[in-house]
Coordinates of C-alpha atoms in Angstrom, one line a residue:
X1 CA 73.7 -28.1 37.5
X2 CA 73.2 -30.0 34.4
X3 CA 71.0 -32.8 35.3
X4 CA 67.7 -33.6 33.9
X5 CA 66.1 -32.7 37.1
X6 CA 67.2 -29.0 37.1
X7 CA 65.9 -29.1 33.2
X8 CA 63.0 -30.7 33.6
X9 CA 59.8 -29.0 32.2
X10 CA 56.9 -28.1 34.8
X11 CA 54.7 -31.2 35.9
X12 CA 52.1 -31.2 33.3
X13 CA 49.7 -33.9 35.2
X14 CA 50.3 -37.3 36.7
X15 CA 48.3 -40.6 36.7
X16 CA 47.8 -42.5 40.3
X17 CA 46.8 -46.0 38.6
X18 CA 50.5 -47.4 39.0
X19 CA 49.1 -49.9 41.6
X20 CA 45.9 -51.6 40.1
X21 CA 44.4 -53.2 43.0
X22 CA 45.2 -53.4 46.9
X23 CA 43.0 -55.4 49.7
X24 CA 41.3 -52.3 51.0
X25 CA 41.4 -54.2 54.5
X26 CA 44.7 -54.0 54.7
X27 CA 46.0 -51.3 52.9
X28 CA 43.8 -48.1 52.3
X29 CA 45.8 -46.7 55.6
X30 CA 49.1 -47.1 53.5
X31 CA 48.5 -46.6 49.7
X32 CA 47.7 -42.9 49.7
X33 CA 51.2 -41.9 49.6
X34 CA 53.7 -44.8 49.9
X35 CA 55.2 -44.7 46.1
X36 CA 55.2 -48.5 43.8
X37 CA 58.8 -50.2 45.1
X38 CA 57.3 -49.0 49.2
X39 CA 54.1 -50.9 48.3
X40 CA 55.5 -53.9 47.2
X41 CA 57.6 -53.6 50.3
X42 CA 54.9 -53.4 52.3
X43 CA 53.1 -56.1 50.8
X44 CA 56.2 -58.3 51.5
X45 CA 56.0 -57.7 55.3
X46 CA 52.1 -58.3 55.3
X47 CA 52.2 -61.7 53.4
X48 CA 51.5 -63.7 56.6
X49 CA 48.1 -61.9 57.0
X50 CA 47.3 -61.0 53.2
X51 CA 46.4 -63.9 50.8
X52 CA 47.9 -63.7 47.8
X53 CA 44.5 -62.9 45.8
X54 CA 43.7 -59.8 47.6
X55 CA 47.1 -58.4 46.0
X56 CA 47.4 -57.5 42.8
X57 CA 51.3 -56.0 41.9
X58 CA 51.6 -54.3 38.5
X59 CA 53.7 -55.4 35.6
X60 CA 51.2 -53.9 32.9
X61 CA 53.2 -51.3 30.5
X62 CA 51.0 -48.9 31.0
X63 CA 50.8 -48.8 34.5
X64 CA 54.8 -48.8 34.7
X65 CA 54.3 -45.5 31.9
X66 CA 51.9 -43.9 34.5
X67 CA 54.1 -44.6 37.2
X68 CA 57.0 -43.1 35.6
X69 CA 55.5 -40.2 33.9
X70 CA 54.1 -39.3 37.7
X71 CA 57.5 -39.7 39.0
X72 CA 59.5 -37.8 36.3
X73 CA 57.1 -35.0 36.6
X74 CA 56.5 -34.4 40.2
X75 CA 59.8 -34.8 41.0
X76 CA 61.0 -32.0 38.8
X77 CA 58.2 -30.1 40.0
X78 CA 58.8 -30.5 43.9
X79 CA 62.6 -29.3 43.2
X80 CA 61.9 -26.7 41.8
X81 CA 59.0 -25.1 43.5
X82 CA 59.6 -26.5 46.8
X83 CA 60.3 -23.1 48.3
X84 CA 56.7 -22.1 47.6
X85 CA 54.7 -24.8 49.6
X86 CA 52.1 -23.3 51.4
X87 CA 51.9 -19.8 50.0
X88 CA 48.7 -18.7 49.1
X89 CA 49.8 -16.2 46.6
X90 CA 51.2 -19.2 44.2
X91 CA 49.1 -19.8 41.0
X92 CA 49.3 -23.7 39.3
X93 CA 47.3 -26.2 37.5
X94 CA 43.8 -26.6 38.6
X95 CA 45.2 -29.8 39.4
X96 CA 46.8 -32.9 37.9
X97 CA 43.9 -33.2 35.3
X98 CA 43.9 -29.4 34.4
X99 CA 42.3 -29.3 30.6
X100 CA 44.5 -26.4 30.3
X101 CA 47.9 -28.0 30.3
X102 CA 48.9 -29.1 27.0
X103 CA 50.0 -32.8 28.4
X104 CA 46.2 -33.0 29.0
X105 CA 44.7 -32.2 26.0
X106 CA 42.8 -34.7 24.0
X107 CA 44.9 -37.4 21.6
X108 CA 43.8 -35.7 18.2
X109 CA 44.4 -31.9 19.2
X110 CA 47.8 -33.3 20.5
X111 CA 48.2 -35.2 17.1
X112 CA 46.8 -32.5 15.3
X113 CA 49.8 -30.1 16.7
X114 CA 52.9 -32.7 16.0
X115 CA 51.9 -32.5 12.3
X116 CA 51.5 -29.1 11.7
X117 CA 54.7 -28.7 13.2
X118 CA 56.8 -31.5 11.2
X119 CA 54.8 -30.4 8.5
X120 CA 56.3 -27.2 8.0
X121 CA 59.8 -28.8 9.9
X122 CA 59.5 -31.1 6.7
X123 CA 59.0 -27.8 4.2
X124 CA 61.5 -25.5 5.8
X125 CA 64.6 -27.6 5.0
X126 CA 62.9 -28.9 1.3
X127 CA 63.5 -25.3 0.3
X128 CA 67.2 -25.1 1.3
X129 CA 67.9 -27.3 -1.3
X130 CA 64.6 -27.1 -4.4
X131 CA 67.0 -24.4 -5.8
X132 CA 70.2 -26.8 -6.6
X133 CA 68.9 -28.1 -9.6
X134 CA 68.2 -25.1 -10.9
X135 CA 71.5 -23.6 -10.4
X136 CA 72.5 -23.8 -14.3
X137 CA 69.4 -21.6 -14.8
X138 CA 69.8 -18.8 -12.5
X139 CA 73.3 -18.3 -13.3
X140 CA 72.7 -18.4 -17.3
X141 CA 69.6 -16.1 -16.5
X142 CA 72.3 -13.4 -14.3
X143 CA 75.0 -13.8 -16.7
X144 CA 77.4 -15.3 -13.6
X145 CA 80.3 -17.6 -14.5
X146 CA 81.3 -18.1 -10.7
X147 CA 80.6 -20.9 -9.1
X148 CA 80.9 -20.0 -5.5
X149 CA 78.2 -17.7 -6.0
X150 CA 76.5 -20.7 -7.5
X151 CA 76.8 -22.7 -4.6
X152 CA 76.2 -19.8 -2.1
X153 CA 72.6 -19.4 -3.5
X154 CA 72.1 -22.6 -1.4
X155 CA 74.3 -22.5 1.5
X156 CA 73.3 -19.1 2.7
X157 CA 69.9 -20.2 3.2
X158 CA 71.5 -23.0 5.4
X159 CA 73.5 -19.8 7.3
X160 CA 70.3 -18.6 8.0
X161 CA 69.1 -21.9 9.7
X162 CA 72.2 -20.8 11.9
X163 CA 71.6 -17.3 12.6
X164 CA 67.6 -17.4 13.0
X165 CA 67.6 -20.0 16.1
X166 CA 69.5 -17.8 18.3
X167 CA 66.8 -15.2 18.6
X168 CA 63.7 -17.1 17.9
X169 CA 64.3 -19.9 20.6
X170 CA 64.9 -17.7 23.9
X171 CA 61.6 -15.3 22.5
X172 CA 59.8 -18.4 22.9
X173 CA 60.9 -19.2 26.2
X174 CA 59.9 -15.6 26.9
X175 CA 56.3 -14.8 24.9
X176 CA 55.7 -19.0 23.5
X177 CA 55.9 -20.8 20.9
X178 CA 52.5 -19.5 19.0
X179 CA 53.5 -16.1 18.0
X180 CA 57.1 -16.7 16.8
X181 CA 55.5 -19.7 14.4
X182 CA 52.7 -17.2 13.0
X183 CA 55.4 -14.6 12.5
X184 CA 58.2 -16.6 11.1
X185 CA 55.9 -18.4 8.8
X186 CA 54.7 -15.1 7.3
X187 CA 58.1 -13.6 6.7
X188 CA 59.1 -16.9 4.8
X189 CA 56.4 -16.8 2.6
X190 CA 57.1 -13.0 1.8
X191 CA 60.8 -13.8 1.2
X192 CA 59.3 -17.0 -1.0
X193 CA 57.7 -14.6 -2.9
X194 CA 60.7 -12.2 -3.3
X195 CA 62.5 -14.8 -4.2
X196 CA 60.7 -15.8 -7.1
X197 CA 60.9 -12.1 -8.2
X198 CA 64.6 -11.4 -7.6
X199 CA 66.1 -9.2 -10.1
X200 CA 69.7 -10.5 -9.7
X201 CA 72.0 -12.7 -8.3
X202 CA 73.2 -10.9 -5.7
X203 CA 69.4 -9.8 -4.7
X204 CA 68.6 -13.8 -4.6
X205 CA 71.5 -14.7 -2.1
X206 CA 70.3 -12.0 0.5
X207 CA 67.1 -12.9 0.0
X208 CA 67.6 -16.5 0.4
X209 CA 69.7 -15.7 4.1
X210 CA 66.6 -13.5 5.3
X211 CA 64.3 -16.7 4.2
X212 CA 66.4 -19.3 6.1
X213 CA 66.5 -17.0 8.9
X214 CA 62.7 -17.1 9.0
X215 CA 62.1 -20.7 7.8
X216 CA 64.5 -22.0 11.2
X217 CA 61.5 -21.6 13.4
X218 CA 60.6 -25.2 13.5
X219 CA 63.6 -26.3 13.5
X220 CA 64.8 -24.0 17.0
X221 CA 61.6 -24.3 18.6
X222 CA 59.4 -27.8 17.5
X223 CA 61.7 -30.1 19.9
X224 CA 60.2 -28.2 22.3
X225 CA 56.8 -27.9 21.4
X226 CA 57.0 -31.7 21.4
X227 CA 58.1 -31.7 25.4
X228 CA 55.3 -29.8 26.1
X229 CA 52.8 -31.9 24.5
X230 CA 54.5 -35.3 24.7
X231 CA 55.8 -36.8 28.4
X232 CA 59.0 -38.4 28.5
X233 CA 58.6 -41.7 28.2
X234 CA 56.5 -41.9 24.9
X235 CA 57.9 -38.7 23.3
X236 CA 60.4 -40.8 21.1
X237 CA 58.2 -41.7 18.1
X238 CA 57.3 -38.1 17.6
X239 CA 60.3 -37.2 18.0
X240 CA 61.1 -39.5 15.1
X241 CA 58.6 -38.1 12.9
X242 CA 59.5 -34.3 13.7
X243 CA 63.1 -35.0 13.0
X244 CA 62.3 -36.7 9.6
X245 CA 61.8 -32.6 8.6
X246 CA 65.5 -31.8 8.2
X247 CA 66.6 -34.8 6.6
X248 CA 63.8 -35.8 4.1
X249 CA 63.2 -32.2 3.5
X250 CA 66.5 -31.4 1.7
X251 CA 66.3 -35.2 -0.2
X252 CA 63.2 -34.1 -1.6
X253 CA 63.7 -31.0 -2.5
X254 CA 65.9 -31.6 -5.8
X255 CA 63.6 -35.0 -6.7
X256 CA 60.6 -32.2 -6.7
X257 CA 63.3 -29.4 -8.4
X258 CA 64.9 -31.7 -11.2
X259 CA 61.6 -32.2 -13.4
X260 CA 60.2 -29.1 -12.3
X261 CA 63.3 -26.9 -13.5
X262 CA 63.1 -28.2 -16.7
X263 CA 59.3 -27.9 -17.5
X264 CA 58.7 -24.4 -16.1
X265 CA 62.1 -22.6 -14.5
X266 CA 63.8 -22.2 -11.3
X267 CA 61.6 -19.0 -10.3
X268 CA 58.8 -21.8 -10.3
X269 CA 60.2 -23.7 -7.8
X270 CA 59.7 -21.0 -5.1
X271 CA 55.8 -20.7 -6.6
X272 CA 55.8 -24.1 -5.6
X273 CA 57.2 -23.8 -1.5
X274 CA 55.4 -20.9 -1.5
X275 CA 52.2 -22.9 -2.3
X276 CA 52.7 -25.6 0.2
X277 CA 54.2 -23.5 2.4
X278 CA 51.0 -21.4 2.2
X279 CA 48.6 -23.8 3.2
X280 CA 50.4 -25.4 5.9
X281 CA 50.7 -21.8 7.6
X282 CA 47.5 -21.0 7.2
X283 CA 45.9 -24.2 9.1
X284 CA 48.6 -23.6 12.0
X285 CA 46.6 -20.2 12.4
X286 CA 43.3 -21.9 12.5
X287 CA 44.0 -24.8 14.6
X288 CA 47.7 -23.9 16.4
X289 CA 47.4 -23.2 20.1
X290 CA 49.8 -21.9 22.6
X291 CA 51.9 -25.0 24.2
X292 CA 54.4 -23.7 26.4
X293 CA 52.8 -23.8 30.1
X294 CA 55.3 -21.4 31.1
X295 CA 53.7 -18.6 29.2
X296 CA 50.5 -20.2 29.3
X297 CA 50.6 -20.0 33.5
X298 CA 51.7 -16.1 33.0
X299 CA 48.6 -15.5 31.5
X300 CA 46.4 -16.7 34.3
X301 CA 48.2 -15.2 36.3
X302 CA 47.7 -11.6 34.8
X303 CA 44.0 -12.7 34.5
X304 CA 43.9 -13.6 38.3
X305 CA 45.4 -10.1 39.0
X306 CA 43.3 -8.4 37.2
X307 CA 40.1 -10.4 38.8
X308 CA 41.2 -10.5 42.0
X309 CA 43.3 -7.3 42.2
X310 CA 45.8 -9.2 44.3
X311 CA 49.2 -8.1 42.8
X312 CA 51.2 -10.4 44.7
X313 CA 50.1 -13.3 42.8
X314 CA 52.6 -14.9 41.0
X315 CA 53.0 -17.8 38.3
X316 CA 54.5 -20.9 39.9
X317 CA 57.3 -20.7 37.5
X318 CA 58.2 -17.4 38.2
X319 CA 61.9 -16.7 38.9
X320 CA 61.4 -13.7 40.2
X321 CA 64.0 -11.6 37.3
X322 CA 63.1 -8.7 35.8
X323 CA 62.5 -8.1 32.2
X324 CA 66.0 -6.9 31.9
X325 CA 67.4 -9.6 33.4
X326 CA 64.9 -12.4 31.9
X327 CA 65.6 -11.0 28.3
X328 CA 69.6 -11.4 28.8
X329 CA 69.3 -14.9 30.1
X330 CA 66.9 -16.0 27.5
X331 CA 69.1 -14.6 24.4
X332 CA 72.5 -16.1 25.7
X333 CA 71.2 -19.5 26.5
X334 CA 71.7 -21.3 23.1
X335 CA 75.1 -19.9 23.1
X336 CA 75.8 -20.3 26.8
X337 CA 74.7 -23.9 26.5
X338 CA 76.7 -24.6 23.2
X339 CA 79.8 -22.8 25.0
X340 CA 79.1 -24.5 28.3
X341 CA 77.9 -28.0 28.2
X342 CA 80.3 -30.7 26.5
X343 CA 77.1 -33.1 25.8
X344 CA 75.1 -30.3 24.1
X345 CA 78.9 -29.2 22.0
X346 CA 80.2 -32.8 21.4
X347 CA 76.8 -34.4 20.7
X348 CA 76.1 -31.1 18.0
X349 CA 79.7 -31.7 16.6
X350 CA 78.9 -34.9 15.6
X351 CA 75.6 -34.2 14.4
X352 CA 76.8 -31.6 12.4
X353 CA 79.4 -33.4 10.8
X354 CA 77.3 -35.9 10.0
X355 CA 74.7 -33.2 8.0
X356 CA 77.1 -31.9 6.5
X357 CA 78.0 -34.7 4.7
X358 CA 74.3 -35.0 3.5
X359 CA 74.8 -31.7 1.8
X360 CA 78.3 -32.3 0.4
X361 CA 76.8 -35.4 -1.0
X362 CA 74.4 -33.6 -2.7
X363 CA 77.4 -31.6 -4.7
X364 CA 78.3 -35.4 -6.1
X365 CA 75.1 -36.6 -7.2
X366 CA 75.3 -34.6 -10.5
X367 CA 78.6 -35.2 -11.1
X368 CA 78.5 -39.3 -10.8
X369 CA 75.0 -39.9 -11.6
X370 CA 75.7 -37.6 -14.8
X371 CA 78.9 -38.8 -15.7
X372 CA 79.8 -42.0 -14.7
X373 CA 76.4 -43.2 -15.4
X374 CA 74.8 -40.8 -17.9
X375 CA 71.7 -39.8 -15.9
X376 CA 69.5 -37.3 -17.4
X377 CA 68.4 -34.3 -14.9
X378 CA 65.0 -35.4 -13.8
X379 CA 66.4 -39.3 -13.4
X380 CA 69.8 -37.8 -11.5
X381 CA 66.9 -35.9 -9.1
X382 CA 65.5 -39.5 -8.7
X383 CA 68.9 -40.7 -7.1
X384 CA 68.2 -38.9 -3.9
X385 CA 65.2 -41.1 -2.9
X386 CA 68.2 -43.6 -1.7
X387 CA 68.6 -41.4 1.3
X388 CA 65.1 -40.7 1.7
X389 CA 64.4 -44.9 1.7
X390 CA 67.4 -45.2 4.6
X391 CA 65.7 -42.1 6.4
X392 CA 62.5 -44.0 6.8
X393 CA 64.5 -47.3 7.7
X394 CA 66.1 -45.5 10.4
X395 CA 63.0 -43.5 11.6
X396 CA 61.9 -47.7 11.9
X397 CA 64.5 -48.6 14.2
X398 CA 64.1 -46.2 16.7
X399 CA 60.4 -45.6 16.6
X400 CA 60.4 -49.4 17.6
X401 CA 63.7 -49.6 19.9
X402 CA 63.7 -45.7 21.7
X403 CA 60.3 -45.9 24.0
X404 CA 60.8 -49.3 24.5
X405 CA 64.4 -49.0 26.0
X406 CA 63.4 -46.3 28.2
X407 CA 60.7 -48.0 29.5
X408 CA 62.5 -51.4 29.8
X409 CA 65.4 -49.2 31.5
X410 CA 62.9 -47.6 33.7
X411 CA 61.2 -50.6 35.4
X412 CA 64.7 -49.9 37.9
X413 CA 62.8 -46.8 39.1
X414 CA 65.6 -44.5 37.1
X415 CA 64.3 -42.9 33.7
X416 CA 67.6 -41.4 32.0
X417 CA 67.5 -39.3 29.0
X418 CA 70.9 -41.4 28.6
X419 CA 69.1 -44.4 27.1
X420 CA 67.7 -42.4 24.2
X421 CA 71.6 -42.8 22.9
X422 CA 71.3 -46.8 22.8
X423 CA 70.2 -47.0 18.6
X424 CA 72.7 -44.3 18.1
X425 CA 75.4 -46.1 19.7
X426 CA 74.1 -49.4 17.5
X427 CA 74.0 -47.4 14.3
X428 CA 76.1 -44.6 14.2
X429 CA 78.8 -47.0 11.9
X430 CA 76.1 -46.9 8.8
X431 CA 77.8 -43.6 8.3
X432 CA 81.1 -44.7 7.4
X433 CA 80.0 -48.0 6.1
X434 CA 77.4 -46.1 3.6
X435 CA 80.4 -43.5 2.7
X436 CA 82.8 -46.1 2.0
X437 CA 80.0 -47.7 -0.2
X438 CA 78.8 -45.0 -2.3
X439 CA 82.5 -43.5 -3.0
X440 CA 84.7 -46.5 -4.1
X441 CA 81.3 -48.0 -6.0
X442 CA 81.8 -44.9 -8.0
X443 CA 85.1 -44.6 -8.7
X444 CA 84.5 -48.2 -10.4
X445 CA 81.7 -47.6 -11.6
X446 CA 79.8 -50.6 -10.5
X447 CA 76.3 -51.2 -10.9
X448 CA 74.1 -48.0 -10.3
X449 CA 72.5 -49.2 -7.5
X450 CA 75.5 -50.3 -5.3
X451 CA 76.3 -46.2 -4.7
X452 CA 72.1 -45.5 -4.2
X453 CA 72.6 -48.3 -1.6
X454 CA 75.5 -46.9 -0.2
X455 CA 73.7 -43.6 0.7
X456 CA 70.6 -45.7 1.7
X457 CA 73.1 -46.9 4.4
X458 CA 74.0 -43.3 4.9
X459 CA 70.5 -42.2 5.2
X460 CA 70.0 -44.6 8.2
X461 CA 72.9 -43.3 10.3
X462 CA 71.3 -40.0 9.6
X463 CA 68.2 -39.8 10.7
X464 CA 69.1 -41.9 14.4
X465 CA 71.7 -39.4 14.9
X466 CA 69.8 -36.9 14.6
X467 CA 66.4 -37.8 16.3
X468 CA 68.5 -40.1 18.8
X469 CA 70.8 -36.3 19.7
X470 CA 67.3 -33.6 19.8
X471 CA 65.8 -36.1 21.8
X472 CA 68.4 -36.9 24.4
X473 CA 68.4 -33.2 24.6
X474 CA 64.7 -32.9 25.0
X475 CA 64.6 -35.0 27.8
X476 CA 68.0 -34.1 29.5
X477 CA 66.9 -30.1 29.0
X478 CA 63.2 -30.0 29.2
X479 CA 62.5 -26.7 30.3
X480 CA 64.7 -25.4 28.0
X481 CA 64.6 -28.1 25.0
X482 CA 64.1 -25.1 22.8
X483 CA 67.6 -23.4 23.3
X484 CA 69.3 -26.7 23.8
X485 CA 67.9 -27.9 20.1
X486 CA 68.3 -24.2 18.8
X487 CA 72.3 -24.8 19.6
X488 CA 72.1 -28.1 17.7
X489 CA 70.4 -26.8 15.1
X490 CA 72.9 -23.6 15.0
X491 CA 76.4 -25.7 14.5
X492 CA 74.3 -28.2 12.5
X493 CA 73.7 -25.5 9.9
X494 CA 76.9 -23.9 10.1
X495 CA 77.9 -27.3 8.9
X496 CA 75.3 -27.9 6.3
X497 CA 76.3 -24.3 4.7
X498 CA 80.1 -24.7 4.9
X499 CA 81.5 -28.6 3.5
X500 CA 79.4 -28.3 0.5
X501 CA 81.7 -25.3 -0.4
X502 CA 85.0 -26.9 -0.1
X503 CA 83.6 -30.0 -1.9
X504 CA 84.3 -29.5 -5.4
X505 CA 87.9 -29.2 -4.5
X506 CA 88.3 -32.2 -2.5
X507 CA 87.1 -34.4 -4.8
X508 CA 89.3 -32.6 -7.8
X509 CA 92.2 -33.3 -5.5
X510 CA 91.3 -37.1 -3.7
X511 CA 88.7 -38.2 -6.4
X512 CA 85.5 -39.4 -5.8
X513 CA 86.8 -42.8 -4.0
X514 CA 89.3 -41.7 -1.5
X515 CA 87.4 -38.3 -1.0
X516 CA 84.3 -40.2 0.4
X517 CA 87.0 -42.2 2.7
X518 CA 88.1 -39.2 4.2
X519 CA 85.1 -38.5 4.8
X520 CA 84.3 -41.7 6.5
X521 CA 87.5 -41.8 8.3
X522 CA 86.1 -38.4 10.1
X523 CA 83.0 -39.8 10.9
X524 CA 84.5 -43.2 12.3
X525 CA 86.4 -41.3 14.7
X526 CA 83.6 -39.6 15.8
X527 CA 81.2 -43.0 16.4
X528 CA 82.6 -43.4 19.7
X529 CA 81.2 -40.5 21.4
X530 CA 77.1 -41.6 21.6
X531 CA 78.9 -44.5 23.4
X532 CA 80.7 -42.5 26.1
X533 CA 77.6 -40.0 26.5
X534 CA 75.6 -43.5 27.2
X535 CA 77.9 -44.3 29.6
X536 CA 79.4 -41.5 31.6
X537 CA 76.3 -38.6 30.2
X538 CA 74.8 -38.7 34.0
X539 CA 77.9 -38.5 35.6
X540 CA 78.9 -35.3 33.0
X541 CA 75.5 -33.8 33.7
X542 CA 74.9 -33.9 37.7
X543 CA 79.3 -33.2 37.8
X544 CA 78.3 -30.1 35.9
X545 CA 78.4 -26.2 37.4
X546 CA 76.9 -24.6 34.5
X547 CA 73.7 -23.2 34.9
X548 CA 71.3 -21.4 32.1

C-alpha cells in the first residue's frame, strides 16, 4: 500500500508535553493515555465539577509540533511492529529519549550533519556544469570540430547523476548512509583528479560519466539522511536548503568557470572542485555519523548477540528476508517505485521537465548574452546569477509557507505529506511566465535585464518544484525516502543530460522567441498536476497495491 503510514520511517522519539497542565484532582486517573482531541473531550464532560482555572488546553505551536510528531511517529511504529508486542527477543530504542537515535541528538550535531550534506549536494551538481565555459578550450586543445562531442563533455556527467542513484540508494538502505558518502566522495575526487589530467577527448567524457556516477551520492541518498535526522513536521526548511544543491550548484558553476577559463584553463577548473571538494569530504570523515536507525538498530543487535549469546534476538525492524532476498528488493526499489507509483512517475516527470530546461537554458546564455548583447565571457558567466537570485526567492517562499501549512493543516489531527504541494501548486506558473519572459525579451532585444529577470522568474518555479516534489516524497516514503528521491533524481538527470542536446536545433529552427514558448507551452500543461496530487495524492496513495 502506498500510504505514508506503510512508508513511514521507524519512531525516532516522541514528546508527552502536548497537554501543558491538567487539575491533578481530577484528571491524573485519565491523562496517562487518553490522546489531545479525548482530553479535551473529557474536560467537556467534567466542566460542571472542574473550574475553568484548573484546566489549561493547549494552543502553543510547539505543543501542537510535539503532539504531532508523537502521533506521526508511534503510529507508524505500532503498524508496523505490532506483531512483536510482548516478545522478549525484540531489540528497540532504549526508549523515547534514546541518545542513540539520530532524531535525538543535540541541535548542533544535527545542524552540523544538514550542512555537510548540502554542502557537497551544493558541489556535486557545480561540477556538472564548471566545464561549459571551457568547452572552446578543450575542443581547440583535442583538435575536435564536433559539437555533440562538445556538448556531451557535460551531459554525460548529468547520465551519470542517472545511473549512480540506482545502486547507491538501496546499499544504503542495506549497510547506511555513512559508508556510501565516504566511498563516493573518494572516487569523485580521483575521477576530479583524472579529469584534470585527461589525455583526450574521448578519455574526458568517460571520465566525466564515472565522476557523475560517484558525485550522485547526495543527491540519491541526502533526502533521506534529512528524514532520519529531521521529524516531519519541521523537516521543510532543510529540505529547502538541501535542495538548493542541484539548482544553485549548476548556476554557479559557469559564474565560477567563465573568469577562471580565461585566466588559467579549463584543466583548472577541476583543480578547483577538486579543492573544495576536498575539504568538504574530509570534514564528513571527521564529524559524519551513521543516521539511518535501521542499520544503526542492526548493529546493537549483533552487539547484543554477541554479549548475550542469545541468537534469537532480532532488530525491531527486521523483516525477516534473507540476504538474497533483502539485496533484490533493495536494488529494484527505485525502479519498482518509478515503474509503479503514478505520484513518484508524474511528480518526477514534471520535475524533470522542469530541470531540463535549466540546462537547455544554459546552451542560450552564450548565444544571446554574446550576441544580441555583446557580453564578454566572464560578464556572460555573470548572467546566471539571475537564476541563482530566483533560487533564493523561492527557497523564501517555502521555508516561510511549507512548515507552517503543515502545521496549520495539522491542528485537524491529520498531518499529510499532501500539503507540502500547496507553494508548488501557487508557483509552479513562474515557469512558463519566466520562459515566456526571457525568450520574446530576446528576440527583441530589450533591455538586458528584462531576459535576467525572466529566468529570475524561472529560478523561482525551480527551486519549489523541486524541494516542494523531494519533500512530499520524504514524508509520503519515509522509510524509503532514499529510493523514492533516487527515482526523482534518476529521470531528473536523464532530463538534464538529454534537452540540452537537441537545443541548438530547436532554436536554429523556432528562434530564440517561439523556441522558449514551446517550451513554456510544455511546462503549462504540466502546472496542473501538483494541484491534482494536492487534491486526490491520499486517495492515489492508500487506493494503491504496490508494495516496495
Amino acid at each position: 500500500m502506498e500510504d505514508a503510514k506503510a512508508f513511514s520511517a521507524p519512531v525516532t522519539g516522541f514528546n508527552d508535553s502536548s497537554v501543558s497542565v491538567f487539575s491533578k484532582s481530577n484528571l491524573d486517573s485519565e491523562a496517562g493515555d487518553i490522546e489531545l482531541n479525548e482530553l479535551q473531550d473529557h474536560s467537556e464532560r467534567k466542566a460542571d465539577n472542574i473550574s475553568t482555572d484548573q484546566i489549561e488546553l493547549v494552543p502553543k505551536k510547539a505543543d501542537l509540533e510535539a503532539n504531532v510528531s508523537a502521533s506521526s511517529q508511534t503510529s507508524g511504529r505500532d503498524q508496523k511492529n505490532e506483531d512483536q508486542v510482548g516478545d522478549s527477543n525484540t531489540v528497540d530504542w532504549d526508549g523515547p529519549d534514546d541518545p542513540k537515535n539520530p532524531m535525538n541528538w543535540p541541535a548542533w550535531k544535527v545542524k552540523t550533519h544538514i550542512f555537510l550534506v548540502s554542502a557537497i549536494t551544493f558541489i556535486s551538481p557545480l561540477g556538472s556544469s564548471i566545464l561549459a565555459t571551457g568547452i572552446p578550450q578543450i575542443m581547440a586543445e583535442f583538435r575536435s570540430t564536433n559539437e555533440e562531442l562538445g556538448s556531451l563533455v557535460v551531459s554525460i556527467y548529468l547520465l551519470g547523476f542517472a545511473a549512480g542513484p540506482l545502486v547507491i540508494a538501496p546499499l544504503s538502505e542495506m549497510y547506511g548512509r555513512l559508508p556510501l558518502y565516504h566511498s563516493c566522495n573518494t572516487i569523485f575526487a580521483a575521477f576530479t583528479v583524472a579529469c584534470a589530467l585527461a589525455p583526450s577527448m574521448n578519455s574526458l567524457i568517460g571520465l566525466r560519466f564515472l565522476q557523475g556516477c560517484a558525485g550522485s551520492a547526495p543527491l540519491a541518498i541526502g533526502g533521506g539522511t534529512i528524514s532520519d535526522l529531521i521529524p516531519q513536521e519541521r523537516r521543510g526548511k532543510y529540505m529547502g536548503i538541501y535542495a538548493l544543491g542541484p539548482t544553485l550548484g549548476p548556476i554557479f558553476g559557469p559564474v565560477a568557470g567563465g573568469f577562471l577559463t580565461g585566466a588559467k584553463g579549463w584543466r583548472w577548473l577541476m583543480w578547483l572542485l577538486l579543492m573544495i571538494e576536498g575539504s568538504i569530504t574530509l570534514m564528513n570523515f571527521v564529524f559524519m555519523r551513521e543516521t539511518y536507525g535501521v542499520v544503526i538498530m542492526a548493529r546493537k543487535t549483533r552487539a547484543l548477540q554477541l554479549k548475550t549469546g542469545n541468537k534469537a534476538l532480532r532488530s525491531v525492524f527486521d523483516q525477516g528476508l534473507t540476504t538474497r532476498q533483502l539485496w533484490r528488493n533493495t536494488l529494484i526499489r527505485p525502479i519498482k517505485m518509478l515503474v509503479f507509483s503514478p505520484i513518484i512517475f508524474l511528480l518526477s516527470l514534471f520535475m524533470a521537465v522542469v530541470y531540463g530546461y535549466l540546462y537547455l537554458l544554459f546552451t542560450t546564455f552564450p548565444v544571446v548574452f554574446g550576441t544580441y548583447y555583446h557580453f564578454s565571457i566572464g560578464i556572460t558567466g555573470l548572467v546566471y546569477l539571475g537564476l541563482g537570485v530566483g533560487n533564493i526567492i523561492g527557497l523564501v517562499i517555502f521555508g516561510v509557507f511549507s512548515d507552517k501549512i503543515l502545521l496549520a493543516k495539522a491542528a485537524s489531527g491529520e498531518l499529510k505529506p499532501e500539503y507540502r504541494l500547496i507553494p508548488m501548486v501557487w508557483t509552479a506558473f513562474t515557469v512558463p511566465i519566466g520562459l515566456f519572459l526571457y525568450g520574446w525579451s530576446a528576440r527583441y532585444a530589450i533591455h538586458w535585464i528584462v531576459p535576467i529577470i525572466g529566468t529570475g522568474f524561472f529560478g523561482i518555479g525551480l527551486l519549489v518544484t523541486l524541494v516542494c516534489t523531494l519533500t512530499y516524497m520524504v514524508d509520503a516514503f519515509t522509510e524509503y525516502a532514499a529510493s523514492a528521491t533516487a527515482a526523482n533524481a534518476v529521470m531528473r538527470s536523464i532530463f538534464g543530460a538529454t534537452l540540452p542536446l537537441a537545443g541548438p536545433k530547436m532554436y536554429q529552427a523556432l528562434g530564440i522567441g517561439w523556441g522558449n514558448s514551446l517550451l513554456a507551452f510544455i511546462a503549462l500543461a504540466g502546472c496542473p498536476i501538483p494541484w491534482i496530487f494536492y487534491k486526490y495524492g491520499e486517495r492515489i496513495r492508500k487506493s494503491s497495491k504496490a508494495t516496495y
